[in-house]
CSV table of C-alpha atoms in Angstrom, one decimal:
chain,number,residue,atom,x,y,z
A,1,LEU,CA,-2.8,-6.1,30.3
A,2,ASP,CA,-1.7,-2.6,30.4
A,3,THR,CA,0.7,-3.2,27.7
A,4,ALA,CA,-2.5,-4.6,25.6
A,5,ILE,CA,-4.4,-1.7,25.8
A,6,ILE,CA,-2.2,0.9,25.2
A,7,SER,CA,-1.0,-1.1,21.9
A,8,ILE,CA,-5.3,-1.2,21.5
A,9,GLN,CA,-5.5,2.3,22.1
A,10,ASN,CA,-2.4,3.6,20.0
A,11,ARG,CA,-3.7,1.3,16.9
A,12,PHE,CA,-7.3,3.0,17.0
A,13,GLN,CA,-5.7,6.6,17.5
A,14,GLN,CA,-3.7,5.4,14.4
A,15,PHE,CA,-7.0,4.9,12.5
A,16,LYS,CA,-8.8,7.5,13.6
A,17,ILE,CA,-6.4,10.0,12.1
A,18,TYR,CA,-6.5,7.6,8.8
A,19,GLU,CA,-9.9,8.4,8.9
A,20,GLU,CA,-9.6,11.6,9.2
A,21,ASN,CA,-7.3,12.4,6.6
A,22,PHE,CA,-8.7,9.8,3.9
A,23,GLY,CA,-12.1,8.8,5.3
A,24,PHE,CA,-13.9,11.0,2.5
A,25,HIS,CA,-11.8,9.0,-0.2
A,26,TYR,CA,-13.9,5.6,1.3
A,27,ASN,CA,-17.5,6.3,-1.0
A,28,ILE,CA,-16.4,8.4,-3.9
A,29,SER,CA,-19.9,8.7,-5.2
A,30,SER,CA,-21.3,9.7,-2.0
A,31,LEU,CA,-19.2,12.8,-2.9
A,32,LYS,CA,-22.1,14.0,-4.9
A,33,GLY,CA,-24.1,15.6,-1.9
A,34,TRP,CA,-21.2,17.4,-0.4
A,35,GLU,CA,-20.9,21.2,-0.4
A,36,ASN,CA,-17.6,22.5,-2.1
A,37,VAL,CA,-16.8,24.2,0.6
A,38,HIS,CA,-16.7,20.7,3.1
A,39,LEU,CA,-15.0,19.3,0.5
A,40,MET,CA,-12.5,21.7,-0.2
A,41,ASP,CA,-11.7,21.6,3.7
A,42,GLN,CA,-11.3,17.5,3.4
A,43,CYS,CA,-8.9,17.9,0.6
A,44,LYS,CA,-6.7,20.9,2.6
A,45,LEU,CA,-6.5,18.7,5.2
A,46,LEU,CA,-5.1,15.5,3.5
A,47,HIS,CA,-3.0,17.9,1.5
A,48,ASN,CA,-1.1,19.3,5.2
A,49,HIS,CA,-1.4,15.6,6.2
A,50,LEU,CA,0.9,14.7,2.9
A,51,LEU,CA,3.2,17.4,3.3
A,52,HIS,CA,7.0,16.1,2.9
A,53,ASP,CA,7.6,19.1,5.5
A,54,PRO,CA,5.2,20.5,6.9
A,55,ASP,CA,7.3,22.9,9.6
A,56,SER,CA,8.7,24.5,5.9
A,57,MET,CA,7.1,27.4,4.2
A,58,SER,CA,7.7,26.2,0.9
A,59,SER,CA,7.1,22.7,1.6
A,60,GLU,CA,5.6,20.4,-1.0
A,61,SER,CA,2.8,17.5,-0.6
A,62,ASP,CA,2.0,14.9,-3.0
A,63,ILE,CA,-1.8,16.2,-4.2
A,64,ASP,CA,-2.6,19.6,-4.9
A,65,ALA,CA,-6.3,20.1,-2.7
A,66,ILE,CA,-7.3,22.2,-5.3
A,67,GLU,CA,-7.5,20.0,-8.2
A,68,LEU,CA,-8.3,17.0,-6.0
A,69,CYS,CA,-11.2,19.0,-4.8
A,70,GLU,CA,-12.3,19.5,-8.7
A,71,GLU,CA,-11.3,16.0,-9.7
A,72,LEU,CA,-13.3,14.7,-6.9
A,73,GLN,CA,-16.3,16.8,-7.8
A,74,ILE,CA,-16.1,15.2,-11.7
A,75,LEU,CA,-15.2,11.7,-10.9
A,76,SER,CA,-18.2,11.6,-8.1
A,77,SER,CA,-20.5,11.6,-10.8
A,78,LEU,CA,-18.5,9.5,-12.9
A,79,VAL,CA,-18.5,6.0,-10.4
A,80,PRO,CA,-21.0,3.9,-9.8
A,81,GLU,CA,-22.8,4.0,-6.4
A,82,ASN,CA,-20.8,2.4,-3.3
A,83,TYR,CA,-17.4,1.6,-5.2
A,84,THR,CA,-14.7,1.0,-2.9
A,85,ALA,CA,-11.8,2.8,-2.9
A,86,GLN,CA,-9.7,0.1,-4.9
A,87,GLU,CA,-12.7,-0.4,-7.6
A,88,VAL,CA,-12.7,3.4,-8.3
A,89,LEU,CA,-8.3,3.3,-8.6
A,90,GLN,CA,-8.9,0.1,-10.5
A,91,PHE,CA,-11.7,2.3,-12.5
A,92,ILE,CA,-9.1,4.8,-13.1
A,93,HIS,CA,-6.2,2.4,-14.2
A,94,SER,CA,-8.8,0.4,-16.4
A,95,ASN,CA,-10.2,3.3,-18.6
A,96,ASN,CA,-7.1,5.6,-18.8
A,97,LEU,CA,-7.8,8.4,-16.4
A,98,ASN,CA,-4.6,8.9,-15.0
A,99,GLY,CA,-3.3,11.7,-16.5
A,100,ILE,CA,-6.9,13.3,-15.9
A,101,TYR,CA,-7.2,12.5,-12.4
A,102,PRO,CA,-3.8,12.2,-11.0
A,103,ASN,CA,-4.5,13.5,-7.5
A,104,ILE,CA,-7.3,10.9,-6.7
A,105,SER,CA,-4.6,8.4,-8.1
A,106,ILE,CA,-2.0,9.1,-6.0
A,107,ALA,CA,-4.4,9.5,-2.9
A,108,LEU,CA,-5.8,6.3,-3.5
A,109,ARG,CA,-2.7,4.4,-3.9
A,110,ILE,CA,-1.5,5.9,-0.4
A,111,LEU,CA,-4.5,5.0,1.0
A,112,LEU,CA,-4.5,1.7,0.0
A,113,THR,CA,-0.8,0.9,0.7
A,114,ILE,CA,-1.0,2.4,4.3
A,115,PRO,CA,-1.2,-1.3,6.3
A,116,VAL,CA,-4.2,-1.9,7.9
A,117,THR,CA,-1.7,-4.1,10.9
A,118,VAL,CA,1.9,-5.3,11.6
A,119,ALA,CA,1.0,-8.6,11.2
A,120,SER,CA,3.1,-9.1,7.6
A,121,GLY,CA,6.3,-7.0,9.5
A,122,GLU,CA,5.8,-9.4,12.6
A,123,ARG,CA,5.3,-12.9,9.8
A,124,SER,CA,8.1,-11.6,8.2
A,125,PHE,CA,10.6,-11.8,11.4
A,126,SER,CA,9.5,-15.0,13.0
A,127,CYS,CA,9.7,-16.7,9.1
A,128,LEU,CA,13.6,-14.8,9.7
A,129,LYS,CA,14.1,-16.8,13.2
A,130,LEU,CA,13.1,-20.1,11.6
A,131,ILE,CA,15.2,-19.8,8.7
A,132,LYS,CA,18.5,-18.2,10.3
A,133,THR,CA,18.4,-20.9,13.0
A,134,TYR,CA,22.1,-21.1,15.2
A,135,LEU,CA,23.2,-23.7,12.9
A,136,ARG,CA,23.2,-21.8,10.0
A,137,SER,CA,24.5,-18.4,11.4
A,138,SER,CA,27.3,-17.8,8.7
A,139,MET,CA,25.1,-17.9,5.8
A,140,SER,CA,25.2,-15.3,3.2
A,141,GLN,CA,22.9,-12.0,3.1
A,142,GLU,CA,22.3,-13.4,-0.6
A,143,CYS,CA,20.6,-16.5,0.2
A,144,LEU,CA,19.3,-15.8,3.6
A,145,VAL,CA,17.0,-13.0,1.8
A,146,SER,CA,16.2,-16.2,-1.2
A,147,LEU,CA,15.2,-18.1,1.2
A,148,ALA,CA,12.8,-15.6,3.3
A,149,GLN,CA,11.3,-14.6,0.3
A,150,LEU,CA,10.8,-18.4,-0.3
A,151,SER,CA,9.0,-18.8,3.2
A,152,ILE,CA,7.0,-16.1,2.8
A,153,GLU,CA,5.8,-16.0,-0.6
A,154,SER,CA,5.2,-19.8,-0.1
A,155,ASP,CA,1.5,-20.0,-1.5
A,156,ILE,CA,3.5,-18.4,-4.8
A,157,ALA,CA,6.5,-20.9,-4.4
A,158,GLY,CA,3.6,-23.6,-4.1
A,159,GLN,CA,2.3,-23.1,-7.1
A,160,LEU,CA,5.5,-23.5,-9.5
A,161,ASP,CA,6.3,-26.1,-11.8
A,162,TYR,CA,9.6,-27.2,-10.8
A,163,SER,CA,10.3,-30.0,-13.5
A,164,ASP,CA,11.2,-26.5,-16.2
A,165,ILE,CA,13.3,-25.0,-13.1
A,166,LEU,CA,15.0,-28.3,-12.4
A,167,GLN,CA,15.8,-28.9,-16.3
A,168,ASP,CA,17.1,-25.4,-16.5
A,169,PHE,CA,19.5,-26.3,-13.5
A,170,SER,CA,20.6,-29.9,-14.6
A,171,SER,CA,21.4,-28.3,-17.9
A,172,VAL,CA,23.3,-25.4,-16.4
A,173,LYS,CA,25.7,-28.2,-14.0
A,174,ALA,CA,25.7,-30.3,-16.7
A,175,GLY,CA,27.6,-28.0,-19.2
A,176,LYS,CA,29.5,-26.5,-16.7
A,177,LYS,CA,31.0,-30.8,-15.8
A,178,GLN,CA,31.7,-30.7,-19.9
A,179,ASN,CA,33.8,-27.8,-19.4
A,180,ASN,CA,35.9,-29.4,-16.8
């Protein structure tokens, strides 16, 4: 029980860090009412959080705080009310605005790719245990990776039309037999 409590506390602590650094990106249209100083403070906080080497004086960040603040001020008036971070990123990409709002695009992509849970990693290892059993312990790495990917992406694999794949496979095999 203590392990579960500590694990939950660590997870919520990590979410609190994400909220402190990325929270203002969740509703960009609401930034219209923010004071420039407060918005700049949030942008600087995110800039410092994304430093590649925080201890180095010449370290680079993925975003520029000043440019991000300016981009957010302009974009907040363009996006419709209550757009989510994903919808704002789609708005930027669909309107070819990546060159105009590069810092927002980068920040939103980082925000949206932060894993919410470790469930996908755990699922992959569970899948691996099912595939690589004692009887299949000598399986090649390439075969193991292919089987794991098929198992993990079973939804997509279930939608494949196997008739074309079987036709291609049989024509390749038939060609090899004729050559022998």
